[in-house]
Short mmCIF file of C-alpha atoms in Angstrom, two decimals:
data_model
loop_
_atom_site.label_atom_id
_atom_site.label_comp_id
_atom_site.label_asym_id
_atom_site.label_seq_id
_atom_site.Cartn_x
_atom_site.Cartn_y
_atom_site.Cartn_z
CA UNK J 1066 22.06 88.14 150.88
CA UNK J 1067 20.21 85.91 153.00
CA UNK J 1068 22.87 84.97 155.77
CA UNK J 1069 20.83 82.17 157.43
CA UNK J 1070 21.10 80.29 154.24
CA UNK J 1071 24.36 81.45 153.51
CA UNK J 1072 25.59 80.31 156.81
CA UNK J 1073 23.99 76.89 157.15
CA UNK J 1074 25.09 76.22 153.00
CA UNK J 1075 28.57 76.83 153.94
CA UNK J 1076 28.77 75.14 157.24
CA UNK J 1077 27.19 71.66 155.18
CA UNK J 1078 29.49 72.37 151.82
CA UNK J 1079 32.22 69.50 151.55
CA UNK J 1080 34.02 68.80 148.45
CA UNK J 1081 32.67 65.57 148.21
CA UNK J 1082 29.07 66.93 148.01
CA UNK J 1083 30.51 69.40 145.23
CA UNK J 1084 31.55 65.94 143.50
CA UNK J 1085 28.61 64.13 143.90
CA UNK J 1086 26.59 66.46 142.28
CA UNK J 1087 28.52 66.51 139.36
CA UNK J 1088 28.48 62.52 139.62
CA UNK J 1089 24.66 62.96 139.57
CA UNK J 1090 23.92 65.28 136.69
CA UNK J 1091 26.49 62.99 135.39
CA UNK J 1092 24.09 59.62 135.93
CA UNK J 1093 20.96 61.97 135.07
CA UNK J 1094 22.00 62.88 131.59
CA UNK J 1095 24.66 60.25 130.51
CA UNK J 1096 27.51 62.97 129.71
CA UNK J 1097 29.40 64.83 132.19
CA UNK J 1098 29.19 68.55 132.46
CA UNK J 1099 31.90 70.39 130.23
CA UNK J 1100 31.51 73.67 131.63
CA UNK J 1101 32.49 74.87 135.52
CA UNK J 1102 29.88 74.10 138.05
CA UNK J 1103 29.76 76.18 141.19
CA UNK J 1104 30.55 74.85 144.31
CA UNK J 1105 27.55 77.27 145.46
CA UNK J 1106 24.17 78.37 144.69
CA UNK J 1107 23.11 81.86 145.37
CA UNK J 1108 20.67 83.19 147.64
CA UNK J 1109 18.47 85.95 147.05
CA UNK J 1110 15.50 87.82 149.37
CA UNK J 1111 11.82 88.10 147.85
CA UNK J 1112 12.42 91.57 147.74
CA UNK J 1113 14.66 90.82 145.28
CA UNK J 1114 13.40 88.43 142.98
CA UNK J 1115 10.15 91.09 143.22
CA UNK J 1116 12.53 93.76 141.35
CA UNK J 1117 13.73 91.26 138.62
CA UNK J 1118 9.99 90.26 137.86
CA UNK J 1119 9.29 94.39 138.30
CA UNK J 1120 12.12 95.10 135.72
CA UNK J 1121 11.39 92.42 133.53
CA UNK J 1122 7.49 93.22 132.88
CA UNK J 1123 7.88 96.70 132.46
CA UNK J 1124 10.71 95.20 129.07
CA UNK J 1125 8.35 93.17 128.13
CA UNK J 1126 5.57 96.10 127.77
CA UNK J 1127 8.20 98.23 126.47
CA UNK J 1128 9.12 95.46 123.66
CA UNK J 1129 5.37 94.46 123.06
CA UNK J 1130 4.58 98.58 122.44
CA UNK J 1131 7.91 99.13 120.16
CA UNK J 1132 6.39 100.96 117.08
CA UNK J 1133 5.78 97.99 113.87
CA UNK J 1134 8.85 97.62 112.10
CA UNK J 1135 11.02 98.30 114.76
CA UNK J 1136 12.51 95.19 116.14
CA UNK J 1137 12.75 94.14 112.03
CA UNK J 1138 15.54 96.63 111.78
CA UNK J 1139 17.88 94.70 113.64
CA UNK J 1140 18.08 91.81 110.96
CA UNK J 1141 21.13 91.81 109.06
CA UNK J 1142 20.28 91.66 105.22
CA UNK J 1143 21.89 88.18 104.67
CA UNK J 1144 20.15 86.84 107.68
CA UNK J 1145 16.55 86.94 107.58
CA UNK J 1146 14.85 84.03 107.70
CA UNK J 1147 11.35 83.43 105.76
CA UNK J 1148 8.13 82.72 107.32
CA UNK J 1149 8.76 84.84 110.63
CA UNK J 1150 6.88 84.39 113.92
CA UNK J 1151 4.40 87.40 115.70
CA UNK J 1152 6.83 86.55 119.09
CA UNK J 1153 9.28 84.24 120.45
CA UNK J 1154 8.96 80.98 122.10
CA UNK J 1155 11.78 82.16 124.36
CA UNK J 1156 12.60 85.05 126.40
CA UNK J 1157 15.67 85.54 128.44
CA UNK J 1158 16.92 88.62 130.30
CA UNK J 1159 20.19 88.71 132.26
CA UNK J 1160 20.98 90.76 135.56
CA UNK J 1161 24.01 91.66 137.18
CA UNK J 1162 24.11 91.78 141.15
CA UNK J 1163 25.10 95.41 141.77
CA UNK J 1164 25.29 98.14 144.64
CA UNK J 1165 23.66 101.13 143.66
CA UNK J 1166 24.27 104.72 143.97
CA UNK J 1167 21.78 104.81 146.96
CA UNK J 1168 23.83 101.75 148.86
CA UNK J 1169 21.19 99.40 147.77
CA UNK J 1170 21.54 95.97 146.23
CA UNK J 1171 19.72 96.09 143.10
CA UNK J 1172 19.58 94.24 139.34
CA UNK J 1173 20.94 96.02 136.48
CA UNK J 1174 20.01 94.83 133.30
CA UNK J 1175 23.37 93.59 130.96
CA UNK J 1176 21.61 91.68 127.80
CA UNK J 1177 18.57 89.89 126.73
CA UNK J 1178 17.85 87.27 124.09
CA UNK J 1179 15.01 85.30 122.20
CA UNK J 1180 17.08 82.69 122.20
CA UNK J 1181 17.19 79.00 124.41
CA UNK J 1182 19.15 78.71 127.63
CA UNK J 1183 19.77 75.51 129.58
CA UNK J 1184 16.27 75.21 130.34
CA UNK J 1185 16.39 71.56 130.62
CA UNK J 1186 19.77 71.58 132.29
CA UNK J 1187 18.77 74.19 135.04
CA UNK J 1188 15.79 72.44 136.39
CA UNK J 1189 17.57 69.35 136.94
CA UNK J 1190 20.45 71.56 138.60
CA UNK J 1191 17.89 73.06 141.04
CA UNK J 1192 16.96 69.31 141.64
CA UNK J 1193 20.26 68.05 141.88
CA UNK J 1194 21.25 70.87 144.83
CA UNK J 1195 18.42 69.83 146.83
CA UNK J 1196 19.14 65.98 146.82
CA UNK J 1197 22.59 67.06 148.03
CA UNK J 1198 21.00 69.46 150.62
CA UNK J 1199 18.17 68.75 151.47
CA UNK J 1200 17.19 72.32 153.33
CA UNK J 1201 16.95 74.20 149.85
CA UNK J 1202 13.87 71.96 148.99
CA UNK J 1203 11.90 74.90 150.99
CA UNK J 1204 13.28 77.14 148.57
CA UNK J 1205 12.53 75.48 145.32
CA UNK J 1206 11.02 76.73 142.26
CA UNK J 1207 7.18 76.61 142.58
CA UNK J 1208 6.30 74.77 139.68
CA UNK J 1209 6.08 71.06 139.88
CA UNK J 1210 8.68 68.52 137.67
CA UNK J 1211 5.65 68.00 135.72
CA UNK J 1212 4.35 71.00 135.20
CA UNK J 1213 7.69 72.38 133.96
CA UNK J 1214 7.50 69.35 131.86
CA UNK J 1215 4.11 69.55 130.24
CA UNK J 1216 5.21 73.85 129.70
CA UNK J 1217 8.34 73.04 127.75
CA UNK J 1218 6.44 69.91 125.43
CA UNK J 1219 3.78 72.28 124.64
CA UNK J 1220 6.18 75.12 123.82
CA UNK J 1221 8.82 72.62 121.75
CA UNK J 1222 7.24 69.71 120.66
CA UNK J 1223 3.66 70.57 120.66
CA UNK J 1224 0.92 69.09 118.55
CA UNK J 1225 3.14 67.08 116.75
CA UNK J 1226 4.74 63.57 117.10
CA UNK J 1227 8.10 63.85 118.80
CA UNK J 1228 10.12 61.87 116.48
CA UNK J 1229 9.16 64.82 114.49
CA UNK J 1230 10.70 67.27 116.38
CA UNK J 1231 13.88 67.77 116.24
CA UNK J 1232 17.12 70.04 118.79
CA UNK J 1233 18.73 71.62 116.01
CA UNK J 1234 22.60 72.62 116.79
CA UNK J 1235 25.89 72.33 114.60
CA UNK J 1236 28.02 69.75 115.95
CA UNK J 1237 25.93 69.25 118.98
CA UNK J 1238 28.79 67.06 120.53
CA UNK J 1239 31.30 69.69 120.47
CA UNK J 1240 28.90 72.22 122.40
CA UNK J 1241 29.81 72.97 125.43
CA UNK J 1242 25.80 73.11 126.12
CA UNK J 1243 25.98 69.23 125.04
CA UNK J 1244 24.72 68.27 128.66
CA UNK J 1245 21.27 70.06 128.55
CA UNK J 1246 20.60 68.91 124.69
CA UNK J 1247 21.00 65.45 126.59
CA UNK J 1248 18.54 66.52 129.22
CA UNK J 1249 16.16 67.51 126.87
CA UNK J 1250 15.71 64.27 124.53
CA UNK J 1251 15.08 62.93 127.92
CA UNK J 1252 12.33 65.05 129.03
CA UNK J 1253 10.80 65.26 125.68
CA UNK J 1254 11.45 62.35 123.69
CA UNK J 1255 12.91 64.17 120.58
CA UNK J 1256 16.25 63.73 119.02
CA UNK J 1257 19.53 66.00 118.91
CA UNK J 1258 20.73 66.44 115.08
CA UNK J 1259 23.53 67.93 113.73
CA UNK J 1260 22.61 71.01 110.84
CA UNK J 1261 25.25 68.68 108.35
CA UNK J 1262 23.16 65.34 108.64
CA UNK J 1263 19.85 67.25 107.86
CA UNK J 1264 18.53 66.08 104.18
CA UNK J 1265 15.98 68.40 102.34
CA UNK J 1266 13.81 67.13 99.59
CA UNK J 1267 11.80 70.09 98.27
CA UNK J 1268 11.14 72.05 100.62
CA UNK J 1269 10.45 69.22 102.89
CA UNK J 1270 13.61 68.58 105.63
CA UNK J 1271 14.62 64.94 106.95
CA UNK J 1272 16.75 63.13 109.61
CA UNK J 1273 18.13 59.50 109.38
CA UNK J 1274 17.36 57.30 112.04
CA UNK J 1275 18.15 53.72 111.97
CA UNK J 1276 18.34 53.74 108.23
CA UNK J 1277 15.28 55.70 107.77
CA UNK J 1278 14.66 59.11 106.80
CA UNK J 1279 12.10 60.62 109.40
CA UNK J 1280 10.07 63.68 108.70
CA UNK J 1281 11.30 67.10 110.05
CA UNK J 1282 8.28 69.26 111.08
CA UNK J 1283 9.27 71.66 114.06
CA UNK J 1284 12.85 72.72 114.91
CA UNK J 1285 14.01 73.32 118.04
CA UNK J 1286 16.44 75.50 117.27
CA UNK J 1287 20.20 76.18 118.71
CA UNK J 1288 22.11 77.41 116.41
CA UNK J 1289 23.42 80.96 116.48
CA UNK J 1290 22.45 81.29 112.70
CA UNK J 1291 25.17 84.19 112.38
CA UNK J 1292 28.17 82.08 113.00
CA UNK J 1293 28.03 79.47 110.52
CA UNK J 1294 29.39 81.67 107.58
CA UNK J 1295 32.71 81.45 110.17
CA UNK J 1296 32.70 77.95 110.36
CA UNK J 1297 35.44 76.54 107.53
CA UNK J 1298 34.50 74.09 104.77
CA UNK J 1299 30.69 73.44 106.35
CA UNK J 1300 28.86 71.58 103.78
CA UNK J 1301 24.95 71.05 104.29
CA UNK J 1302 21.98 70.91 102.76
CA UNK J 1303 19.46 72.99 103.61
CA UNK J 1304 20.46 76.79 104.10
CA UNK J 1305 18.38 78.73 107.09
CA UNK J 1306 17.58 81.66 104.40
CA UNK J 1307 15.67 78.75 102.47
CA UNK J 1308 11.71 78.31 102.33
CA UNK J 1309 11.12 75.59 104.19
CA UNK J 1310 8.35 73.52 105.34
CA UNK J 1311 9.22 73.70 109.27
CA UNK J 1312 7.71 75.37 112.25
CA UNK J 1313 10.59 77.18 114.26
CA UNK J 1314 11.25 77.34 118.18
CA UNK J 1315 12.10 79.50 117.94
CA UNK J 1316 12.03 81.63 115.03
CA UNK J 1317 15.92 82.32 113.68
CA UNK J 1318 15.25 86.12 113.41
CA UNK J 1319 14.26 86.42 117.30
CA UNK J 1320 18.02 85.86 117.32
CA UNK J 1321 18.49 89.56 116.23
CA UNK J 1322 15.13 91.13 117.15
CA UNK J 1323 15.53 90.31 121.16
CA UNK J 1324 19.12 91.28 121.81
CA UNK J 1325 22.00 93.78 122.76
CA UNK J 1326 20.06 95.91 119.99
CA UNK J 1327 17.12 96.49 122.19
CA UNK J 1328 19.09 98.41 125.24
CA UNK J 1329 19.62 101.98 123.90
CA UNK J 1330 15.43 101.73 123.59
CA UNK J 1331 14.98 100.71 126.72
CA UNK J 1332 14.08 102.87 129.85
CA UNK J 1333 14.16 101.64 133.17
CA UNK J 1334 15.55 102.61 136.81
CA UNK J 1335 17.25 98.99 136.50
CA UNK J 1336 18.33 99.13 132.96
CA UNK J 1337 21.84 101.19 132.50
CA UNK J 1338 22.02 104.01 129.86
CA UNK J 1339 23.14 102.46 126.41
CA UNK J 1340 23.86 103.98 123.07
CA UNK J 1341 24.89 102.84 119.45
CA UNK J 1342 28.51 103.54 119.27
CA UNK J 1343 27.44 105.58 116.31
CA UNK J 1344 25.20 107.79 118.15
CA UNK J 1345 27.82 108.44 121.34
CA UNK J 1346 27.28 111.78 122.41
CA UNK J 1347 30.01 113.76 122.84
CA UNK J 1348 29.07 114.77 126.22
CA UNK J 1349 29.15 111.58 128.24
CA UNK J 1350 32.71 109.87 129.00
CA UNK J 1351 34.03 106.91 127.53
CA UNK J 1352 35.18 105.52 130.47
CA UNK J 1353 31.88 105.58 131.96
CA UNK J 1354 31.16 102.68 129.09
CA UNK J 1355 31.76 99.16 128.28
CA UNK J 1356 31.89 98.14 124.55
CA UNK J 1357 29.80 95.53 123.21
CA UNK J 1358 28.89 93.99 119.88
CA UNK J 1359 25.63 93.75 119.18
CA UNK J 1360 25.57 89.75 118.09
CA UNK J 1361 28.11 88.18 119.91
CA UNK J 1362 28.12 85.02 122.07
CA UNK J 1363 29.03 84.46 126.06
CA UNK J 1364 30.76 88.08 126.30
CA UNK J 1365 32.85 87.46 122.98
CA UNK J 1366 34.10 91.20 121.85
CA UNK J 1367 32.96 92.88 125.07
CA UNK J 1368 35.94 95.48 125.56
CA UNK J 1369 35.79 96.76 129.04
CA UNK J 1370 37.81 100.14 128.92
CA UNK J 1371 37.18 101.14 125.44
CA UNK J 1372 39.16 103.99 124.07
CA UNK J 1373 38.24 106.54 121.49
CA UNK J 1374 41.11 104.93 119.18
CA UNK J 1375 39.50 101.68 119.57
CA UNK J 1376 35.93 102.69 118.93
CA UNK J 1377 37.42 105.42 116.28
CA UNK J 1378 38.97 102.02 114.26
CA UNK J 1379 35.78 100.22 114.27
CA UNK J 1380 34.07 100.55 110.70
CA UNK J 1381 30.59 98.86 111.11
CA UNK J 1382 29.85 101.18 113.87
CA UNK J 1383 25.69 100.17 113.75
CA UNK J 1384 26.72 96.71 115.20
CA UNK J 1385 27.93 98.09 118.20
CA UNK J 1386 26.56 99.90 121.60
CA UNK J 1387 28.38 101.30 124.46
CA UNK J 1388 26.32 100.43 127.84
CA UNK J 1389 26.99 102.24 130.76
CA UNK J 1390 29.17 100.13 133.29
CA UNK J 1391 27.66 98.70 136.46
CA UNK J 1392 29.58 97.40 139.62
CA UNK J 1393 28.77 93.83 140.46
CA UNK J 1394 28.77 93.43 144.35
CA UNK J 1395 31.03 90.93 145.68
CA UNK J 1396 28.27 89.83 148.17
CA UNK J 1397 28.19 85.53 148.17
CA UNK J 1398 30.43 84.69 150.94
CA UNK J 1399 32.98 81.17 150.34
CA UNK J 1400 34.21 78.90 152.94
CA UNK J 1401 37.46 80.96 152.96
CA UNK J 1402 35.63 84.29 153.35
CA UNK J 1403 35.95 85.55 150.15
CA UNK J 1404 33.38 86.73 148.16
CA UNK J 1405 31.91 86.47 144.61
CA UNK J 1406 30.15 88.16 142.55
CA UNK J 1407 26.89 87.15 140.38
CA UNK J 1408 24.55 87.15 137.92
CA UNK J 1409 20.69 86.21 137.22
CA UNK J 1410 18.93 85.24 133.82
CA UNK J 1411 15.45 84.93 134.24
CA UNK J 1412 13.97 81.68 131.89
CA UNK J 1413 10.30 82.79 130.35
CA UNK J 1414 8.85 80.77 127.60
CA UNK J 1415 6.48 82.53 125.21
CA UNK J 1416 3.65 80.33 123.98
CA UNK J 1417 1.83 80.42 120.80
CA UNK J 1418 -0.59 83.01 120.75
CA UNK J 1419 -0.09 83.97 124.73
CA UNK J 1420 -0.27 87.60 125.36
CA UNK J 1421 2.86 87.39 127.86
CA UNK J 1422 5.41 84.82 128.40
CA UNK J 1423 6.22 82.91 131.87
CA UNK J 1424 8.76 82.98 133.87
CA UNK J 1425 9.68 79.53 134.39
CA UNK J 1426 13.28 79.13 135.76
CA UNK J 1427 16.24 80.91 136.23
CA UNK J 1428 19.84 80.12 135.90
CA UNK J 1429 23.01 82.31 137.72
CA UNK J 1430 26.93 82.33 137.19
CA UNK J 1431 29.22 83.61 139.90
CA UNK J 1432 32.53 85.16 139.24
CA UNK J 1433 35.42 86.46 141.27
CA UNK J 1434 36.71 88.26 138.09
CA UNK J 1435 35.66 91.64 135.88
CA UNK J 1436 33.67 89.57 133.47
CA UNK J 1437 31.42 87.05 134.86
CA UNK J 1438 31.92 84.80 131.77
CA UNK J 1439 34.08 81.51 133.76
CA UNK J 1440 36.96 81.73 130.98
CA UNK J 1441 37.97 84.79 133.10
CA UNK J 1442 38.65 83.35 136.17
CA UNK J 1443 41.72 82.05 138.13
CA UNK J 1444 41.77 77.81 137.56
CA UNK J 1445 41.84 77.52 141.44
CA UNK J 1446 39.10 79.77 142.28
CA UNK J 1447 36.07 78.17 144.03
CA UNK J 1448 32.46 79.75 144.12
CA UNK J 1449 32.48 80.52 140.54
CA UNK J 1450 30.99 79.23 137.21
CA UNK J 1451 27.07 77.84 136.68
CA UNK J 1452 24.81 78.10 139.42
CA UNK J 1453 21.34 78.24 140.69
CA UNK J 1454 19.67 81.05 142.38
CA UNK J 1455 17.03 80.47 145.32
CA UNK J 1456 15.08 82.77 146.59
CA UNK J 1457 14.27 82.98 150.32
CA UNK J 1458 12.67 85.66 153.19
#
């Protein structure tokens, strides 16, 4: 979208600076990468980024002036968590890169979450493009390496003693997100610890570290509370419906209350008509529609081209929406001419007692596929998978 950038990116992109900055994230966090970089970041006009921000304030308004009780209705029974939170620590909203009815390249809101992205991950990323080329450091993210520093300790570790803190996950090694948990015990001095090794005494919670049991007092968490019951034989501990003596980050229920539930509320020129599959009206067409469940994971259960026999055989029809489709553009140009397609997810962190949250990053993922998820795409494809947007004239 910004062709000088585009141009000069693509006339300096070898494969060998591809593989060096994979070799460096690789030095920078001691574990390599286990999902698909992109060759490529993405660039993006002002104009642009000005509509995301736009889009994303008026949500955030919309969200802050839901009637009480509202969001608390998306909490499944057996998964409320005690000792909730007034707002999240995290915000995230994801765009897709689309061409409008009125020829215009706009955002188009696909999902949101309260939950943590790759926050330490993607600043490093950003870094790690701009040591490679060195004419995106005029593009980089405004806020200094230690000012996005001192924003995430105060948001995750806070008052407290960072041995206390602790990156919650189940079977952190086996996460395919294992790279940015490595990032972050780097930029904030806590520890990564598996949901089986946690030890509870009361209602008290405890790590082991070199043969000593070490107070738990805040959580980062990063587990997707809703998919342990689907994990066979998983023996712990302490149980996230439990009383506990911890201060979340963020709060398990934000899971719920900030997610695919929230679109059929929602009302913007940037945010695509959505309904609960329950409440379909007869009038609008099913194949105008993509099917998605309300609490799945990286585009798990989205069904493209629903049909009324498979919406007709779904039983728990309140856990599902149909969102109206959108067209990503194929607009980011390869060194073959071909062309991807992308999206954005804006990074805002929510501190304690802030009126509004801030927007402190942003991570994208490029696609030549339907579905911009990277499972999807051809193994010999290049300018797809993680990325970095920048944002330029």
């Amino acid at each position: 979208m910004i062709p000088k950038y585009r141009k000069q990116f693509n006339e300096e992109f070898t494969s060998e600076k591809y593989n060096q900055i994979k070799a460096i994230l690789e030095e920078k966090s001691g574990i390599q990468p286990t999902f698909r970089l992109s060759e490529s970041p993405i660039f993006l006009t002002k104009e642009f980024k000005e509509k995301l921000v736009s889009a994303s304030e008026s949500i955030i308004d919309q969200i802050k002036n839901f009637p009480e009780g509202t969001l608390e209705k998306s909490i499944p029974e057996n998964c409320k968590v005690p000792n909730d939170t007034k707002q999240p620590h995290f915000f995230t909203i994801d765009f897709g890169i689309c061409r409008s009815e009125n020829g215009k390249i706009e955002p188009q809101l696909i999902e949101l979450q309260a939950f943590p992205s790759l926050y330490a991950f993607q600043n490093v990323y950003e870094e790690t493009f701009c040591e490679v080329y060195p004419f995106l450091n005029q593009l980089k993210n405004n806020i200094s390496d230690e000012d996005y520093q001192k924003h995430l300790y105060e948001l995750i570790v806070g008052k407290e003693n960072p041995e206390n803190v602790v990156l919650l996950e189940i079977y952190p090694e086996k996460q395919k997100t294992a790279i940015d948990f490595a990032l972050t015990e780097k930029l904030l001095g806590i520890k990564t610890v598996c949901l089986t090794k946690v030890k509870k005494q009361g209602n008290q919670l405890f790590y082991e570290h070199n043969g000593n049991l070490i107070r738990i007092k805040r959580i980062y968490n990063r587990v997707i509370f809703d998919e342990l019951d689907k994990i066979p034989d998983l023996k712990t501990e302490f149980n996230f419906r439990e009383d506990v003596d911890v201060e979340w980050v963020t709060h398990p229920n934000w899971f719920f209350k900030i997610s695919k539930y929230l679109l059929p509320l929602l009302k913007h020129e940037f945010v695509p008509k959505s309904y609960f599959l329950h409440e379909f009206p007869e009038n609008e067409n099913l194949e105008n529609f993509v099917l998605k469940p309300l609490f799945s994971f990286a585009g798990s259960g989205v069904n493209l081209n629903p049909t009324k026999e498979i919406t007709d055989a779904i039983s728990d029809k309140v856990n599902y929406i149909l969102q109206r489709k959108v067209n990503y553009e194929p607009i980011f140009e390869d060194i073959n001419g071909d062309f991807s397609r992308a999206e954005i997810r804006l990074l805002y962190i929510w501190k304690e007692n802030e009126e509004r949250p801030i927007l402190l990053q942003n991570l994208s993922r490029m696609t030549k596929a339907a579905m911009v998820n990277v499972d999807f795409n051809k193994k010999d494809a290049i300018w797809i998978g993680s990325s970095h947007a920048f944002f330029g004239e």
